[in-house]
Coordinates of C-alpha atoms and ligand atoms in Angstrom, one line a residue:
M470 CA -16.7 20.6 -39.1
L471 CA -15.4 18.8 -42.1
L472 CA -18.9 17.8 -43.1
A473 CA -20.2 21.3 -42.6
V474 CA -17.4 22.8 -44.7
T475 CA -17.9 20.1 -47.4
C476 CA -21.7 20.9 -47.6
G477 CA -21.0 24.6 -47.7
V478 CA -18.4 24.2 -50.4
V479 CA -20.7 21.9 -52.5
V480 CA -23.7 24.3 -52.2
A481 CA -21.5 27.3 -53.0
G482 CA -20.2 25.4 -56.1
A483 CA -23.7 24.4 -57.2
M484 CA -24.8 28.0 -56.8
A485 CA -21.8 29.3 -58.7
I486 CA -22.5 26.9 -61.6
Q487 CA -26.1 27.9 -61.7
S488 CA -25.3 31.5 -61.7
L489 CA -22.8 31.0 -64.4
E490 CA -25.4 29.1 -66.5
R491 CA -27.8 31.8 -66.0
Q492 CA -25.3 34.4 -67.0
Y493 CA -24.5 32.4 -70.2
L494 CA -28.1 32.0 -70.9
T495 CA -28.8 35.7 -70.6
Q496 CA -25.9 36.5 -72.9
L497 CA -27.0 33.8 -75.3
S498 CA -30.6 35.1 -75.1
D499 CA -29.5 38.6 -76.0
L500 CA -27.4 37.2 -78.8
L501 CA -30.3 35.2 -80.2
D502 CA -32.5 38.3 -79.9
A503 CA -30.2 40.3 -82.0
K504 CA -29.7 37.4 -84.5
I505 CA -33.5 36.8 -84.9
R506 CA -34.1 40.5 -85.5
L507 CA -31.4 40.5 -88.1
V508 CA -32.9 37.3 -89.7
E509 CA -36.4 38.9 -89.7
Y510 CA -34.8 42.0 -91.2
G511 CA -33.1 39.8 -93.8
L512 CA -36.4 38.1 -94.7
Q513 CA -38.5 41.3 -94.9
P514 CA -37.7 42.1 -98.6
L515 CA -38.6 38.6 -99.6
F516 CA -42.1 38.8 -98.2
R517 CA -42.7 42.3 -99.3
A518 CA -41.8 41.4 -102.9
S519 CA -43.8 38.3 -103.3
S520 CA -46.9 38.3 -101.4
P521 CA -48.6 36.5 -99.9
I522 CA -46.0 33.8 -99.6
P523 CA -42.7 33.5 -101.5
A524 CA -41.9 30.2 -103.2
A525 CA -40.7 27.5 -100.9
S526 CA -37.3 27.2 -102.7
R527 CA -36.6 30.9 -102.2
L528 CA -37.6 30.7 -98.6
Q529 CA -35.4 27.7 -98.1
E530 CA -32.4 29.4 -99.8
A531 CA -32.9 32.5 -97.7
A532 CA -33.1 30.4 -94.5
R533 CA -29.9 28.6 -95.4
D534 CA -28.1 31.8 -96.3
L535 CA -29.2 33.5 -93.1
G536 CA -28.5 30.4 -91.1
N537 CA -24.9 30.4 -92.4
R538 CA -24.5 34.0 -91.6
T539 CA -25.8 33.8 -88.1
E540 CA -24.3 30.4 -87.5
A541 CA -27.7 29.2 -86.2
R542 CA -30.5 27.1 -87.4
I543 CA -33.3 29.2 -89.0
T544 CA -36.8 27.8 -89.3
L545 CA -39.9 29.5 -90.8
V546 CA -43.2 28.2 -89.6
A547 CA -46.6 29.0 -90.9
A548 CA -49.5 29.8 -88.6
D549 CA -50.9 26.3 -88.9
G550 CA -47.5 24.9 -87.9
T551 CA -46.3 23.9 -91.3
V552 CA -42.5 24.3 -91.7
L553 CA -42.0 26.6 -94.6
A554 CA -38.2 26.6 -94.5
D555 CA -35.5 25.1 -92.4
S556 CA -31.8 25.8 -92.8
A557 CA -30.9 22.4 -91.3
V558 CA -33.1 20.4 -93.5
R559 CA -32.5 19.5 -97.1
D560 CA -34.9 20.9 -99.6
A561 CA -36.2 17.5 -100.6
D562 CA -36.9 16.5 -97.0
L563 CA -38.8 19.7 -96.1
S564 CA -42.1 18.2 -96.9
T565 CA -41.5 15.3 -94.4
V566 CA -40.8 17.6 -91.5
D567 CA -43.5 17.4 -88.8
T568 CA -45.8 20.2 -88.0
H569 CA -44.3 22.7 -85.5
R570 CA -47.7 23.7 -84.2
G571 CA -47.1 22.2 -80.8
K572 CA -43.6 23.6 -80.3
P573 CA -43.8 25.8 -77.1
E574 CA -41.8 28.8 -78.6
V575 CA -44.0 28.7 -81.8
V576 CA -47.2 28.6 -79.7
Q577 CA -45.9 31.5 -77.6
A578 CA -44.9 33.5 -80.7
L579 CA -48.2 33.0 -82.4
A580 CA -50.0 34.1 -79.2
A581 CA -47.8 36.9 -78.0
G582 CA -45.4 37.6 -80.9
Y583 CA -42.5 36.2 -79.0
G584 CA -41.5 32.8 -77.7
Q585 CA -38.6 30.9 -76.4
D586 CA -37.7 27.4 -75.1
I587 CA -34.7 25.3 -74.2
R588 CA -34.9 21.5 -74.8
T589 CA -33.1 18.6 -76.2
A590 CA -33.5 18.7 -80.0
T591 CA -34.0 15.7 -82.3
T592 CA -30.2 15.9 -82.9
G593 CA -29.9 14.9 -79.2
E594 CA -28.2 18.2 -78.2
R595 CA -29.6 20.7 -75.7
T596 CA -30.8 23.6 -77.8
I597 CA -32.1 27.1 -77.2
Y598 CA -35.0 28.2 -79.3
R599 CA -36.2 31.8 -80.0
A600 CA -39.3 32.5 -82.1
R601 CA -40.8 35.8 -83.4
L602 CA -44.0 36.5 -85.2
M603 CA -42.8 38.4 -88.3
T604 CA -44.3 41.8 -88.9
Q605 CA -46.5 41.3 -92.1
P606 CA -48.5 43.6 -94.1
P607 CA -52.2 43.7 -93.1
G608 CA -54.1 40.7 -94.3
A609 CA -51.0 38.7 -94.9
Q610 CA -50.6 35.2 -93.3
P611 CA -48.7 35.3 -90.0
I612 CA -45.3 33.7 -90.2
V613 CA -43.1 32.7 -87.3
V614 CA -39.4 32.9 -87.7
R615 CA -37.5 30.7 -85.3
I616 CA -33.8 30.6 -84.6
A617 CA -32.2 27.6 -82.8
L618 CA -28.7 27.4 -81.4
P619 CA -27.2 24.3 -79.8
M620 CA -25.9 25.0 -76.4
V621 CA -22.7 22.9 -77.0
Q622 CA -20.3 25.7 -76.1
I623 CA -22.2 26.7 -73.0
N624 CA -22.3 23.1 -71.9
R625 CA -18.6 22.7 -72.6
D626 CA -17.8 25.9 -70.8
I627 CA -19.9 24.9 -67.8
A628 CA -18.5 21.4 -67.8
Q629 CA -15.0 22.9 -67.8
F630 CA -15.9 25.3 -65.1
Q631 CA -17.4 22.4 -63.1
R632 CA -14.2 20.5 -63.5
N633 CA -12.1 23.4 -62.4
L634 CA -14.4 24.1 -59.5
I635 CA -14.4 20.5 -58.4
G636 CA -10.6 20.4 -58.6
A637 CA -10.3 23.6 -56.6
L638 CA -12.9 22.5 -54.1
A639 CA -11.2 19.1 -53.7
G640 CA -7.8 20.8 -53.2
A641 CA -9.3 23.2 -50.6
L642 CA -11.1 20.3 -48.9
L643 CA -7.8 18.4 -48.7
V644 CA -6.1 21.4 -47.2
I645 CA -9.0 22.0 -44.8
A646 CA -9.1 18.3 -43.9
S647 CA -5.4 18.0 -43.1
L648 CA -5.5 21.3 -41.2
S649 CA -8.6 20.1 -39.3
L650 CA -7.0 16.8 -38.5
W651 CA -3.8 18.4 -37.4
L652 CA -5.7 20.9 -35.3
A653 CA -8.0 18.2 -33.8
R654 CA -5.0 16.1 -33.0
S655 CA -3.1 18.9 -31.4
I656 CA -6.1 19.5 -29.2
T657 CA -7.2 16.0 -28.5
K658 CA -3.8 14.3 -28.0
P659 CA -3.0 16.3 -24.9
L660 CA -6.6 15.9 -23.8
S661 CA -6.5 12.1 -24.2
D662 CA -3.0 12.1 -22.4
I663 CA -4.6 14.1 -19.6
A664 CA -7.5 11.7 -19.4
Q665 CA -5.1 8.7 -19.3
T666 CA -2.9 10.4 -16.6
T667 CA -5.9 11.2 -14.4
R668 CA -7.1 7.6 -14.8
Q669 CA -3.7 6.4 -13.7
L670 CA -3.7 8.9 -10.8
A671 CA -7.1 7.6 -9.7
S672 CA -5.9 4.0 -9.8
D673 CA -2.9 5.0 -7.7
R674 CA -0.3 4.1 -10.3
S675 CA 2.8 6.2 -10.8
T676 CA 2.5 8.4 -13.8
A677 CA 5.1 10.0 -16.2
P678 CA 4.6 13.7 -16.8
I679 CA 2.4 14.6 -19.8
K680 CA 4.4 16.0 -22.6
T681 CA 3.1 19.0 -24.5
T682 CA 4.4 22.0 -26.4
A683 CA 1.0 23.7 -26.5
Q684 CA 1.0 27.3 -25.1
D685 CA -2.8 27.6 -25.0
E686 CA -5.3 26.6 -22.4
V687 CA -4.6 22.9 -23.0
G688 CA -0.9 23.7 -22.3
L689 CA -1.8 25.5 -19.1
L690 CA -4.1 22.6 -18.1
T691 CA -1.4 20.1 -18.8
A692 CA 1.2 22.0 -16.8
A693 CA -1.3 22.3 -13.9
L694 CA -2.1 18.6 -14.1
N695 CA 1.6 17.7 -14.1
D696 CA 2.1 19.9 -11.1
L697 CA -0.9 18.3 -9.4
A698 CA 0.4 14.8 -10.1
D699 CA 3.8 15.8 -8.8
Q700 CA 2.4 17.2 -5.6
L701 CA 0.1 14.2 -5.3
H702 CA 3.0 11.8 -5.7
T703 CA 5.0 13.7 -3.1
K704 CA 2.1 13.7 -0.7
I705 CA 1.4 10.1 -1.3
D706 CA 5.1 9.2 -0.7
E707 CA 5.2 11.3 2.5
L708 CA 2.0 9.7 3.7
S709 CA 3.2 6.2 2.9
E710 CA 6.5 6.9 4.7
D711 CA 4.6 8.3 7.7
R712 CA 2.3 5.3 7.6
A713 CA 5.2 2.9 7.4
Q714 CA 7.0 4.6 10.3
L715 CA 3.8 4.7 12.4
L716 CA 3.2 1.0 11.6
A717 CA 6.8 0.1 12.4
M718 CA 6.5 2.0 15.7
L719 CA 3.2 0.4 16.6
T720 CA 4.4 -3.1 15.6
S721 CA 7.7 -2.8 17.5
M722 CA 6.2 -1.4 20.6
V723 CA 6.4 -3.5 23.7
E724 CA 3.3 -1.7 25.0
G725 CA -0.1 -2.7 23.7
V726 CA -2.0 0.0 21.8
M727 CA -5.7 0.2 21.0
V728 CA -7.6 2.9 19.3
L729 CA -11.4 3.3 19.8
D730 CA -14.0 5.5 18.2
Y731 CA -16.7 7.4 20.1
R732 CA -18.9 4.3 20.3
S733 CA -16.0 2.3 21.9
H734 CA -15.6 0.2 18.8
V735 CA -12.1 -1.0 18.1
L736 CA -10.4 0.7 15.1
Q737 CA -6.8 -0.5 15.6
I738 CA -4.7 -2.7 17.8
N739 CA -1.0 -3.5 17.6
P740 CA 0.7 -6.9 17.8
A741 CA 1.7 -6.4 21.5
L742 CA -2.0 -6.0 22.4
E743 CA -2.8 -9.1 20.3
R744 CA -0.4 -11.1 22.4
M745 CA -1.5 -9.6 25.7
F746 CA -5.2 -10.5 25.1
G747 CA -4.8 -13.4 22.7
V748 CA -7.0 -11.7 20.1
S749 CA -6.2 -11.1 16.4
R750 CA -6.5 -7.7 14.7
T751 CA -9.0 -8.9 12.2
E752 CA -11.4 -10.3 14.8
A753 CA -11.0 -7.2 16.9
R754 CA -11.6 -4.5 14.3
G755 CA -15.0 -2.9 14.4
R756 CA -16.2 -4.8 17.5
P757 CA -17.2 -3.0 20.7
C758 CA -14.4 -3.1 23.3
A759 CA -16.7 -4.4 26.0
E760 CA -17.8 -7.4 23.9
L761 CA -14.3 -8.2 22.7
F762 CA -12.5 -8.2 26.1
R763 CA -15.3 -8.8 28.5
H764 CA -13.4 -7.1 31.3
Q765 CA -15.5 -4.9 33.6
E766 CA -12.7 -2.7 34.9
L767 CA -11.3 -2.1 31.4
N768 CA -14.8 -1.2 30.2
D769 CA -15.4 1.1 33.1
L770 CA -12.1 2.9 32.4
V771 CA -13.0 3.3 28.7
M772 CA -16.6 4.5 29.4
S773 CA -15.6 7.1 32.0
S774 CA -13.0 8.5 29.5
L775 CA -15.5 8.5 26.7
R776 CA -18.1 10.2 28.9
S777 CA -16.0 12.8 30.5
R778 CA -13.6 13.3 27.5
T779 CA -10.6 13.4 29.9
N780 CA -7.5 11.2 30.2
H781 CA -7.7 8.3 32.7
E782 CA -5.4 5.6 33.9
G783 CA -5.8 2.4 35.9
E784 CA -4.5 -1.0 36.5
I785 CA -6.2 -4.3 35.7
I786 CA -5.4 -8.0 36.2
L787 CA -6.1 -10.4 33.4
P788 CA -8.1 -13.3 34.8
L789 CA -6.7 -16.0 32.6
T790 CA -3.0 -15.2 32.6
G791 CA -2.8 -13.2 35.8
R792 CA -0.9 -10.5 34.0
C793 CA -1.0 -7.1 35.5
L794 CA -1.6 -4.2 33.0
H795 CA -1.3 -0.5 33.6
I796 CA -3.6 1.3 31.2
E797 CA -3.4 5.0 30.1
V798 CA -6.5 6.2 28.2
S799 CA -5.8 9.4 26.2
V800 CA -8.6 11.3 24.5
A801 CA -7.9 11.9 20.8
G802 CA -11.2 13.7 20.2
G803 CA -12.8 12.0 17.1
E804 CA -16.5 12.6 17.1
R805 CA -17.6 10.3 14.2
E806 CA -17.7 6.6 13.5
N807 CA -14.3 5.2 12.6
E808 CA -12.5 8.3 13.9
A809 CA -10.0 7.9 16.7
C810 CA -11.7 9.1 19.9
V811 CA -9.6 7.5 22.6
V812 CA -6.2 5.8 22.5
L813 CA -5.3 3.2 25.2
V814 CA -1.7 2.2 26.0
F815 CA -1.2 -1.0 28.0
H816 CA 2.0 -1.4 29.9
D817 CA 2.7 -4.9 31.2
M818 CA 3.6 -4.4 34.8
T819 CA 3.8 -8.2 35.7
E820 CA 7.5 -8.4 35.7
L821 CA 7.9 -5.1 37.5
R822 CA 5.4 -6.1 40.2
R823 CA 7.2 -9.5 40.5
L824 CA 10.5 -7.7 41.0
E825 CA 9.0 -5.3 43.4
N826 CA 7.7 -8.3 45.4
I827 CA 11.1 -9.9 45.3
R828 CA 12.7 -6.7 46.5
K829 CA 10.2 -6.4 49.3
D830 CA 10.7 -10.1 50.3
F831 CA 14.4 -9.6 50.1
V832 CA 14.4 -6.6 52.4
A833 CA 12.1 -8.5 54.8
N834 CA 14.3 -11.6 54.6
V835 CA 17.6 -9.8 55.1
S836 CA 16.2 -8.0 58.1
H837 CA 14.9 -11.2 59.5
E838 CA 18.1 -13.1 58.8
L839 CA 20.2 -10.4 60.4
R840 CA 17.9 -9.8 63.3
T841 CA 17.9 -13.5 64.5
P842 CA 21.7 -13.7 65.3
L843 CA 21.7 -10.1 66.5
T844 CA 18.8 -10.7 68.9
S845 CA 20.7 -13.8 70.2
I846 CA 24.0 -11.8 70.6
K847 CA 22.2 -9.0 72.3
G848 CA 20.4 -11.4 74.7
Y849 CA 23.6 -13.1 75.7
V850 CA 25.5 -9.9 76.1
E851 CA 22.7 -8.6 78.3
A852 CA 22.8 -11.8 80.3
L853 CA 26.6 -11.4 80.8
L854 CA 26.2 -7.8 81.9
D855 CA 23.4 -8.9 84.3
G856 CA 25.9 -11.0 86.2
A857 CA 26.6 -14.1 84.1
K858 CA 30.1 -12.7 83.5
D859 CA 30.9 -13.6 87.0
D860 CA 30.1 -17.3 86.4
P861 CA 33.1 -18.6 84.4
V862 CA 31.3 -21.6 83.0
A863 CA 28.2 -19.7 81.9
S864 CA 30.2 -16.8 80.6
A865 CA 32.4 -19.2 78.5
Q866 CA 29.3 -20.8 77.1
F867 CA 27.6 -17.5 76.4
L868 CA 30.7 -16.1 74.7
D869 CA 30.9 -19.2 72.5
I870 CA 27.3 -18.7 71.4
I871 CA 28.0 -15.0 70.8
L872 CA 31.0 -16.0 68.6
K873 CA 28.9 -18.5 66.6
Q874 CA 26.2 -16.0 66.0
S875 CA 28.7 -13.3 65.0
D876 CA 30.2 -15.9 62.6
R877 CA 26.8 -16.5 61.2
L878 CA 26.2 -12.7 60.8
N879 CA 29.5 -12.5 59.1
L880 CA 28.7 -15.4 56.8
I881 CA 25.3 -13.9 55.8
I882 CA 26.9 -10.5 55.1
E883 CA 29.8 -12.1 53.1
D884 CA 27.3 -14.1 51.0
L885 CA 25.2 -11.1 50.4
L886 CA 28.2 -9.0 49.3
E887 CA 29.3 -11.8 47.1
L888 CA 25.9 -12.1 45.5
S889 CA 25.6 -8.4 45.0
K890 CA 29.1 -8.3 43.4
I891 CA 28.2 -11.1 41.0
E892 CA 24.8 -9.5 40.2
S893 CA 26.2 -6.0 39.6
G894 CA 28.8 -7.4 37.2
R895 CA 31.7 -6.1 39.3
I896 CA 33.2 -9.6 39.2
L897 CA 34.6 -10.4 35.8
L898 CA 34.5 -14.1 35.2
K899 CA 37.6 -15.4 33.6
E900 CA 37.4 -17.3 30.3
E901 CA 40.3 -19.7 30.5
P902 CA 40.2 -23.2 29.1
L903 CA 39.5 -25.5 32.0
D904 CA 39.8 -29.2 32.5
L905 CA 36.9 -29.9 34.9
R906 CA 38.3 -33.2 36.2
P907 CA 40.9 -31.7 38.7
I908 CA 38.3 -29.1 39.8
I909 CA 35.8 -31.8 40.6
E910 CA 38.6 -33.8 42.4
R911 CA 39.5 -30.8 44.5
A912 CA 35.9 -30.0 45.4
L913 CA 35.4 -33.6 46.5
S914 CA 38.6 -33.5 48.6
T915 CA 37.5 -30.3 50.3
I916 CA 34.1 -31.8 51.2
K917 CA 35.5 -35.2 52.1
P918 CA 36.3 -34.6 55.8
I919 CA 32.7 -33.4 56.5
A920 CA 31.2 -36.2 54.4
D921 CA 33.4 -38.7 56.3
K922 CA 32.2 -37.2 59.6
N923 CA 28.6 -37.8 58.5
G924 CA 29.3 -41.3 57.2
H925 CA 28.5 -40.3 53.6
R926 CA 29.8 -42.2 50.7
L927 CA 31.3 -39.9 48.0
V928 CA 31.3 -41.3 44.5
S929 CA 32.5 -39.6 41.4
S930 CA 31.9 -40.7 37.8
I931 CA 33.8 -38.4 35.4
D932 CA 33.5 -38.9 31.6
E933 CA 37.1 -39.2 30.2
R934 CA 36.1 -37.6 27.0
I935 CA 34.9 -34.3 28.3
P936 CA 36.7 -31.4 26.6
P937 CA 37.9 -28.3 28.4
V938 CA 35.4 -25.5 29.0
A939 CA 36.1 -21.8 28.9
G940 CA 35.4 -20.6 32.5
D941 CA 36.5 -19.2 35.8
E942 CA 38.2 -21.9 37.9
G943 CA 37.6 -20.3 41.3
R944 CA 33.9 -19.7 40.6
L945 CA 33.2 -23.1 39.2
M946 CA 34.9 -24.5 42.3
Q947 CA 32.5 -22.4 44.4
V948 CA 29.5 -23.8 42.5
L949 CA 30.6 -27.4 43.1
T950 CA 31.5 -26.9 46.8
N951 CA 28.1 -25.1 47.4
L952 CA 26.2 -28.0 45.8
L953 CA 28.3 -30.6 47.6
D954 CA 28.0 -28.7 50.9
N955 CA 24.1 -28.7 50.5
A956 CA 24.2 -32.4 49.6
V957 CA 26.1 -33.2 52.7
K958 CA 23.9 -30.9 54.8
Y959 CA 20.6 -32.3 53.6
T960 CA 21.5 -36.0 53.5
P961 CA 21.1 -38.0 56.7
A962 CA 24.1 -39.9 57.9
G963 CA 25.2 -42.9 55.8
G964 CA 23.9 -41.5 52.5
T965 CA 25.5 -41.5 49.1
I966 CA 26.6 -38.4 47.2
I967 CA 27.5 -38.9 43.5
V968 CA 29.2 -36.4 41.3
D969 CA 28.8 -37.1 37.7
S970 CA 30.0 -35.4 34.5
R971 CA 29.1 -36.1 30.9
L972 CA 29.2 -34.6 27.4
V973 CA 25.9 -33.7 25.9
T974 CA 25.5 -33.0 22.2
G975 CA 22.9 -32.7 19.5
A976 CA 19.2 -32.1 20.3
E977 CA 19.9 -32.7 24.0
A978 CA 22.2 -29.7 24.1
A979 CA 19.8 -27.4 22.4
G980 CA 20.8 -23.7 22.6
T981 CA 24.6 -24.5 22.6
S982 CA 26.5 -24.5 19.3
D983 CA 29.3 -27.0 20.2
G984 CA 27.5 -29.1 22.8
A985 CA 27.7 -28.8 26.6
I986 CA 29.0 -30.5 29.7
E987 CA 26.6 -31.5 32.4
L988 CA 27.8 -31.7 36.0
T989 CA 25.4 -33.5 38.3
V990 CA 25.5 -33.6 42.1
S991 CA 22.9 -36.1 43.4
D992 CA 22.3 -37.3 46.9
T993 CA 20.1 -39.7 48.7
G994 CA 18.9 -37.0 51.2
I995 CA 15.6 -35.5 52.2
G996 CA 14.9 -34.2 48.7
I997 CA 13.0 -31.1 47.7
P998 CA 9.2 -31.1 47.2
E999 CA 8.3 -30.5 43.5
Q1000 CA 6.6 -27.2 44.1
D1001 CA 9.7 -25.8 45.9
R1002 CA 12.2 -26.9 43.2
P1003 CA 11.8 -23.8 41.0
R1004 CA 12.2 -21.5 44.0
V1005 CA 15.2 -22.9 45.8
F1006 CA 17.5 -20.7 43.6
E1007 CA 15.8 -17.5 45.0
R1008 CA 17.7 -15.6 47.7
F1009 CA 16.8 -16.7 51.2
Y1010 CA 14.3 -19.3 50.0
R1011 CA 14.5 -22.4 52.1
V1012 CA 12.2 -25.4 52.1
D1013 CA 12.6 -25.8 55.9
K1014 CA 13.8 -22.6 57.4
A1015 CA 14.5 -23.9 60.9
R1016 CA 16.4 -26.9 59.7
S1017 CA 18.5 -24.8 57.2
R1018 CA 19.4 -22.3 59.9
E1019 CA 20.2 -25.1 62.3
L1020 CA 22.5 -26.5 59.7
G1021 CA 24.2 -23.1 59.4
G1022 CA 22.7 -22.3 56.0
T1023 CA 22.2 -18.7 54.9
G1024 CA 19.7 -19.4 52.1
L1025 CA 22.0 -17.7 49.6
G1026 CA 24.2 -20.6 48.4
L1027 CA 22.0 -21.7 45.5
A1028 CA 21.4 -18.1 44.4
I1029 CA 25.1 -17.7 44.1
V1030 CA 25.4 -21.0 42.2
K1031 CA 22.7 -19.8 39.8
H1032 CA 24.4 -16.5 39.1
I1033 CA 27.8 -18.0 38.5
V1034 CA 26.4 -20.7 36.2
E1035 CA 24.4 -18.2 34.2
G1036 CA 27.5 -15.9 34.1
H1037 CA 29.1 -18.8 32.2
G1038 CA 26.2 -19.0 29.8
G1039 CA 24.9 -22.1 31.4
Q1040 CA 21.8 -23.3 33.2
V1041 CA 21.2 -25.0 36.6
W1042 CA 18.1 -26.8 37.8
V1043 CA 17.1 -29.4 40.3
E1044 CA 15.3 -32.7 39.8
A1045 CA 14.2 -35.5 42.1
N1046 CA 16.8 -38.3 42.6
H1047 CA 15.4 -41.8 42.6
P1048 CA 14.3 -43.4 44.9
H1049 CA 14.9 -40.3 47.1
G1050 CA 17.1 -37.3 47.3
S1051 CA 17.9 -34.4 45.0
K1052 CA 19.8 -34.1 41.8
F1053 CA 21.3 -30.7 40.9
V1054 CA 22.3 -30.4 37.3
V1055 CA 24.7 -27.7 36.0
R1056 CA 25.0 -27.4 32.2
L1057 CA 27.9 -25.4 30.8
P1058 CA 28.4 -24.7 27.1
I1059 CA 31.7 -25.9 25.8
R1060 CA 32.5 -22.7 23.9
G1061 CA 33.0 -19.5 25.9
R1062 CA 30.6 -16.7 25.1
D1063 CA 29.8 -13.2 25.9
R1064 CA 29.1 -13.9 29.5
M1065 CA 29.0 -10.5 30.9
A1066 CA 26.2 -9.5 28.5
V1067 CA 24.1 -12.5 29.6
H1068 CA 25.1 -12.0 33.1
A1069 CA 24.1 -8.4 33.2
S1070 CA 20.7 -9.1 31.5
D1071 CA 19.9 -12.1 33.8
A1072 CA 21.3 -10.5 36.9
G1073 CA 18.1 -8.9 38.0
K1074 CA 15.8 -11.9 37.4
A1075 CA 16.7 -14.0 40.4
Ligands
ADP390 P1 21.0 -22.9 52.6 O1 22.1 -22.1 53.0 O2 19.8 -22.8 53.4 O3 21.4 -24.3 52.3 P2 20.8 -22.8 49.7 O4 20.5 -21.6 48.9 O5 22.0 -23.5 49.5 O6 20.6 -22.2 51.2 O7 19.6 -23.8 49.6 C1 18.3 -23.3 49.6 C2 17.4 -24.3 50.1 O8 17.2 -25.4 49.2 C3 17.8 -25.0 51.4 O9 17.4 -24.3 52.5 C4 17.2 -26.3 51.3 O10 15.8 -26.3 51.8 C5 17.1 -26.6 49.9 N1 18.2 -27.5 49.5 C6 19.4 -27.2 48.8 N2 20.1 -28.3 48.5 C7 19.4 -29.3 49.0 C8 19.6 -30.7 48.9 N3 20.7 -31.3 48.4 N4 18.7 -31.6 49.4 C9 17.6 -31.0 49.9 N5 17.3 -29.7 50.0 C10 18.2 -28.9 49.5

């Protein structure tokens, strides 16, 4: 724009100068015309009086006189080009003046009676020439009168005009230039701000609002863009929050989640599923479900859901881990690649199934345990009714058996009630500081008569340094008597039973903050086969059912022990005793802890 304006202004200036020059020249030309006529008029008498040609001196004098009057240079030229007079030349030099035959205005005047020219004179100034063929009497020699006027004034005026014009144009250009710059800046600044903001938006960076005071279209565009950026930020924030929440949900879910597209390619899996199948998200993404898991039933389930576009559910067992998974397949409906088509939720049912089995086993065991003495009681009562009551010896014997079986029934029911009370948390374990030594002593003295009867040697080795533990005296006593009772029961006559207590600290007592106390009851009895050791703490689990029953066991003693110990925040396990026998270890943490919480959470596991 600036360039166009500059060109226009320059052209306009040049045209103005030209037109001014033309105007000056026209005026000057008219002036010269008038002057040359006057000169011709002034010369007329001279020629009329002295024909054919007046004397050179007179001509020269007349030329000078007229030249002074008209303030111009007057030259008289003969037809052959000889200069007859020249107001600008001294008389003496006149003869040396060159012929004017070739001068354009003279040539024109001789030919047409009138001639003119503008050129730089011998003086070095631009000069305007006007020539006229003087009207002479017939037969007289033609004379050309020429008037010359230097264009100094015109040139000066035009130069002045040019200066003024250039000054004015420069001023105007300056104003235009600054105005254009300001205008361009006011338009381009917001536009470049807009461009920068859109770039930032595209690169997902936070943007400050674009500032503008413009009220025009640029202002409207800026406001619209600021609005758009605001909305975009709000939407992005909302989406990020939603995404973070979804991700948190997916990550924290216990259930495995898998999203597939319509080709059964994996789009997403959560950490729970990664753990269930031992696959990582990166290796799973984009791979077909069948190829990734290689599980026929799972694949069938997915395929039937994809084919029928209906929800399905089923249960599968993982071959390697043996875990039982319940799967719900929900149709999400995506019809394109990388669009969620079905969502699978995997519930790990292993623990539930295990507990179900334990419950079933428990019911079967309880029924069996109760039925055995009941059947026996019923049989003997029937025998008595059938006539044995009349036989005093038999009836005494039968009644004795009935009493024993009733005791056994009673014992089972008492143990069951006890277990159920501990499990349900109805029994609050006390947390008093206990010195274990007297408790061990008391348990040993309780069991001593039976041990003596069986010829067992009872040995106790109690560490003097053991600190008090926070616990329930009665319950810990129950633990010890149950373990000692078992040791006596399952050790043939003449065996040795050792009760040992020691302080464990450091790495050995991992999981406890202040160390722990280990109570050990070992015997030289029949021992427990390795495969049965983890199960002896289950209710009614007995290595040798007949033997246990014969010895008066209910199969609940160790289950009670386990619950009490865990209620104290401790652990119990059984090892082999060398060279033979069993070794039951009870580890109790020294500091009391929130037992009921642990107790409640562990209660259902046994
Ligand atoms: P029970 O009343 O049958 O003794 P427990 O729960 O006390 O029930 O014990 C469960 C089973 O663990 C027993 O039947 C027995 O087979 C085994 N058992 C327990 N203590 C010992 C031990 N000291 N030596 C050998 N076997 C044992």
